[in-house]
Short mmCIF file of C-alpha atoms in Angstrom, two decimals:
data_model
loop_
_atom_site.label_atom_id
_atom_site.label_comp_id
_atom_site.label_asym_id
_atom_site.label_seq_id
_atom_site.Cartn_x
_atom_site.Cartn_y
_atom_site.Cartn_z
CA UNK Q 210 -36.33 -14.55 -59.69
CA UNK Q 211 -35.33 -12.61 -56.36
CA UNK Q 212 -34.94 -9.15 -56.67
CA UNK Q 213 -33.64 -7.75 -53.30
CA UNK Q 214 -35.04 -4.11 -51.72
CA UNK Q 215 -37.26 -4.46 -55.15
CA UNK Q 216 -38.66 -0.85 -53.39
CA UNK Q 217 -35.13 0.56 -54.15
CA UNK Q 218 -35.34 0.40 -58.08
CA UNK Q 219 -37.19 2.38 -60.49
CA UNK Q 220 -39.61 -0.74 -60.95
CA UNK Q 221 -40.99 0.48 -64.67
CA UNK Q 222 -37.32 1.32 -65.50
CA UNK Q 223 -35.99 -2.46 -64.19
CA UNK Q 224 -38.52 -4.26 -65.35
CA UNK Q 225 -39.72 -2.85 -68.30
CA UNK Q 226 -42.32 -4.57 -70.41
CA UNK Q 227 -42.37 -7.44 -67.87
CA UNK Q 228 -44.81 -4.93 -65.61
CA UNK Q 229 -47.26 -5.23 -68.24
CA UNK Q 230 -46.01 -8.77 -69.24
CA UNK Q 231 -46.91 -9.89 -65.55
CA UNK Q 232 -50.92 -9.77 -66.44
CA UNK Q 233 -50.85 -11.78 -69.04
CA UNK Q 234 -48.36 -14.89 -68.31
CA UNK Q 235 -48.40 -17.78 -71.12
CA UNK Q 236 -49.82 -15.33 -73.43
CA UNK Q 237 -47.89 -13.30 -76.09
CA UNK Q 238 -47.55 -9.47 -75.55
CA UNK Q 239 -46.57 -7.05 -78.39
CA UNK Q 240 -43.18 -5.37 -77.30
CA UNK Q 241 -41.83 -2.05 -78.60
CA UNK Q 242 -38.30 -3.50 -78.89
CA UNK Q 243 -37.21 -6.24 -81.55
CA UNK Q 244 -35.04 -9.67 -80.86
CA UNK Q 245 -31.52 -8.81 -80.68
CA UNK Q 246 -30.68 -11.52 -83.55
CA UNK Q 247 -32.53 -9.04 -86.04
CA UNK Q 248 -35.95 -10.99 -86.23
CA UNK Q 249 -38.51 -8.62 -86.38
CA UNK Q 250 -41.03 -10.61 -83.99
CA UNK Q 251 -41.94 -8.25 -81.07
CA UNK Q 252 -43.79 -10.87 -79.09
CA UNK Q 253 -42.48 -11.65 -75.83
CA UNK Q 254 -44.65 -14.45 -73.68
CA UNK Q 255 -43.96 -14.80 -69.80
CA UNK Q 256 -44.32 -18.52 -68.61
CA UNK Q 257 -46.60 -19.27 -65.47
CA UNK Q 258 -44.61 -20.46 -63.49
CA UNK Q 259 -42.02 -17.65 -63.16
CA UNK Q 260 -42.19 -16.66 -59.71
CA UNK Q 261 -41.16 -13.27 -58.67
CA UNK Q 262 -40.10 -12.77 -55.26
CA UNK Q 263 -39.30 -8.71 -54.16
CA UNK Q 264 -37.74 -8.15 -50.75
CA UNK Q 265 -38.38 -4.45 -49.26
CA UNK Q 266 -37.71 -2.87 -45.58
CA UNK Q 267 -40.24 -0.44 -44.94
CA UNK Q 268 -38.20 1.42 -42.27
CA UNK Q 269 -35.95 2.67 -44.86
CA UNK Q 270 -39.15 4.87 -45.78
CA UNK Q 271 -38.57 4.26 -49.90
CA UNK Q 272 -41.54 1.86 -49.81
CA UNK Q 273 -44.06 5.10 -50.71
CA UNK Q 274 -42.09 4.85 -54.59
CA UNK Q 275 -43.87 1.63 -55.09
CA UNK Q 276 -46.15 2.98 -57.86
CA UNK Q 277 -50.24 1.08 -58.21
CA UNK Q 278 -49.00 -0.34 -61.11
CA UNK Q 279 -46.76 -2.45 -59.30
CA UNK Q 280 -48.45 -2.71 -56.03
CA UNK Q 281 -51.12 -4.48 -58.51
CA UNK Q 282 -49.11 -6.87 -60.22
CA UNK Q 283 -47.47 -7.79 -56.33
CA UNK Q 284 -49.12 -9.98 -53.51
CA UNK Q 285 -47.44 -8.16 -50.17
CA UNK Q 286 -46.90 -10.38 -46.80
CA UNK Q 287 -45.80 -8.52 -43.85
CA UNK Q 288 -42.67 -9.75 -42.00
CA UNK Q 289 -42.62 -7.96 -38.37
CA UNK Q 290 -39.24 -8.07 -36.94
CA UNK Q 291 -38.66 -11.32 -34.97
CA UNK Q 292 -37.09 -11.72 -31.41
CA UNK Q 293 -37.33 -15.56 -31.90
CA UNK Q 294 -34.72 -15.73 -34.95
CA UNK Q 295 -32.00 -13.72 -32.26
CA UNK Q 296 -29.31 -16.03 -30.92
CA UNK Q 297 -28.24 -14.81 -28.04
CA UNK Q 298 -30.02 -13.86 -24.78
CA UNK Q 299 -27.46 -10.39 -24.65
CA UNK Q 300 -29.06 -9.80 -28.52
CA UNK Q 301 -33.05 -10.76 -27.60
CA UNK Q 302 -32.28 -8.28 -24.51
CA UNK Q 303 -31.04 -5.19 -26.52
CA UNK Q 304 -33.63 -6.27 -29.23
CA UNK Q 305 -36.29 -5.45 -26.52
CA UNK Q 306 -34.95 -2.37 -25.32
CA UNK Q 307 -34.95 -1.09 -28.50
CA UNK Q 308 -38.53 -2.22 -29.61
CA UNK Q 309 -40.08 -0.25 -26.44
CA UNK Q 310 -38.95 2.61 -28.18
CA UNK Q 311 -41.80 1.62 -30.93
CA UNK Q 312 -44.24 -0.25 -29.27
CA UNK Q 313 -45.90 -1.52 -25.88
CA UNK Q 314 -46.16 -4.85 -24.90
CA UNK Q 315 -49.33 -4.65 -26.23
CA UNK Q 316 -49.05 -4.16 -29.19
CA UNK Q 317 -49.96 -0.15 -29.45
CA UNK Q 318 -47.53 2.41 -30.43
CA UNK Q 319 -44.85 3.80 -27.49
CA UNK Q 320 -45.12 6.86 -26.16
CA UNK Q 321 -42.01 7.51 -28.05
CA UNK Q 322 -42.92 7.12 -31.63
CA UNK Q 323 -44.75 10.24 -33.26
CA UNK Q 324 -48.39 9.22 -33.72
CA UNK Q 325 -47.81 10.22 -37.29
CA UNK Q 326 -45.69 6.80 -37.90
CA UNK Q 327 -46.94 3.23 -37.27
CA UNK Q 328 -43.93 1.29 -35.36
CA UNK Q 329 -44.02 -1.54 -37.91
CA UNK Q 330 -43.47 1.02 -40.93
CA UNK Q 331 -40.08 1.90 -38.53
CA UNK Q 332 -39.34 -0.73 -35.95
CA UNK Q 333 -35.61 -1.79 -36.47
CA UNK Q 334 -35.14 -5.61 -37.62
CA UNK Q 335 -33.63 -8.21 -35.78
CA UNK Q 336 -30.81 -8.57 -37.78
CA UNK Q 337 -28.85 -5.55 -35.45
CA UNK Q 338 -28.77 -7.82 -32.60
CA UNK Q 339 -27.52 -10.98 -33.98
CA UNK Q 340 -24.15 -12.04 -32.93
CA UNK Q 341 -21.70 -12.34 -29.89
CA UNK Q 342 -21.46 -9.85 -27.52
CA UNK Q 343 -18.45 -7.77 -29.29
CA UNK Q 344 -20.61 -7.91 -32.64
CA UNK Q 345 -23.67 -7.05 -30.73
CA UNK Q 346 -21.84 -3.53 -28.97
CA UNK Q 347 -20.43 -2.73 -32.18
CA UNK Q 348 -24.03 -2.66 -34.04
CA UNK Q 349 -25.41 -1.18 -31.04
CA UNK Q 350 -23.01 1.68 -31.04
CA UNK Q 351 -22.21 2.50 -34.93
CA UNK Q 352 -25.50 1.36 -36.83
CA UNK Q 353 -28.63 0.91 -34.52
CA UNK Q 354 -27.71 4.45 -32.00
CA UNK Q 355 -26.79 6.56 -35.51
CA UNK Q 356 -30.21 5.21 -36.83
CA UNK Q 357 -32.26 5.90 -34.09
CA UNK Q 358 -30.56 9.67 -33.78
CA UNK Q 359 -31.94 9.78 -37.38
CA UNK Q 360 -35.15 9.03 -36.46
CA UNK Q 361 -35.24 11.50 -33.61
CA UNK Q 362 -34.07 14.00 -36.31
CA UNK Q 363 -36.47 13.40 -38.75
CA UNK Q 364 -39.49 13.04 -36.34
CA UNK Q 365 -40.12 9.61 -36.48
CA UNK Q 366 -39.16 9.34 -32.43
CA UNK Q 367 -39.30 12.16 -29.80
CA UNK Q 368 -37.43 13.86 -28.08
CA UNK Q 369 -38.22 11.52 -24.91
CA UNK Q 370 -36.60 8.95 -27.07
CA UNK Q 371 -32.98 10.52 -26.55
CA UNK Q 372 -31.65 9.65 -23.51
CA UNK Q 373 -33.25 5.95 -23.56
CA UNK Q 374 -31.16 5.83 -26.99
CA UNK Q 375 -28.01 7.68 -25.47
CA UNK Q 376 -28.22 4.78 -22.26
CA UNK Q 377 -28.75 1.69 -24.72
CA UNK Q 378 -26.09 -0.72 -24.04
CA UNK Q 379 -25.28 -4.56 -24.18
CA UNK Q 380 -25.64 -5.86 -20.52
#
């Protein structure tokens, strides 16, 4: 099962029993609800090899909801946004403009990013910066700019951030 921006959902309100169903797979657990074809068993038994796979972006700052409960049931593997997957040279260009607004070459956090944030809790995927050129100025201009103006809003970036963002464009 694939549940997309899992980090979205009111987990215990989706999933229900299976949170506490996820601890004990090919064993029976006692539910509070009844089948629906009036048989009074309550058991409900998860098989082991159901495989749960949850998708979450943590720049869309929503991950904090994930409750221990979850987070215990979960194994988490980080997915850094990846230059390599872009298709285009104009895209892997305006990809790195961007990141330097999150992080140095090596690896530590720019000048621009509040020290309160870690830049890969907010550094904008690759996906922007897929596609031909037209694609690429249109993401540029109405979805990465707009986001990045959020972020200089809300903190996340500082003020020295602005004009870089306000100059971005596709080469």
């Amino acid at each position: 099962m694939i549940i997309d921006e899992i980090n979205r959902a009111n987990l215990p309100a989706v999933l229900g029993e299976l949170i506490y169903a996820l601890e004990y797979r090919g064993e029976f657990v006692e539910s509070i609800y009844g089948s629906t074809d009036g048989n009074s068993d309550r058991k409900i038994t998860l098989p082991k090899n159901l495989l749960i796979i949850g998708t979450m972006n943590t720049a869309d700052r929503s991950v904090g909801h994930i409750d221990y409960a979850i987070r215990r049931r979960f194994a988490f593997k980080e997915m850094l946004p990846d230059k390599d997957v872009i298709n285009t040279e104009k895209g892997k260009e305006c990809f790195d403009k961007v990141r330097k607004l999150f992080v140095k070459d090596d690896g530590t956090s720019s000048d621009h990013l509040s020290p309160e944030f870690d830049w890969k809790d907010v550094q904008i995927g690759h996906s922007y910066f897929m596609g031909k050129q037209k694609e690429l100025e249109m993401k540029l201009e109405y979805e990465v700019k707009p986001i990045l103006r959020e972020y200089l809003k809300d903190g996340i970036l500082l003020n020295s951030a602005k004009e870089k963002i306000e100059n971005l464009k596709i080469d």
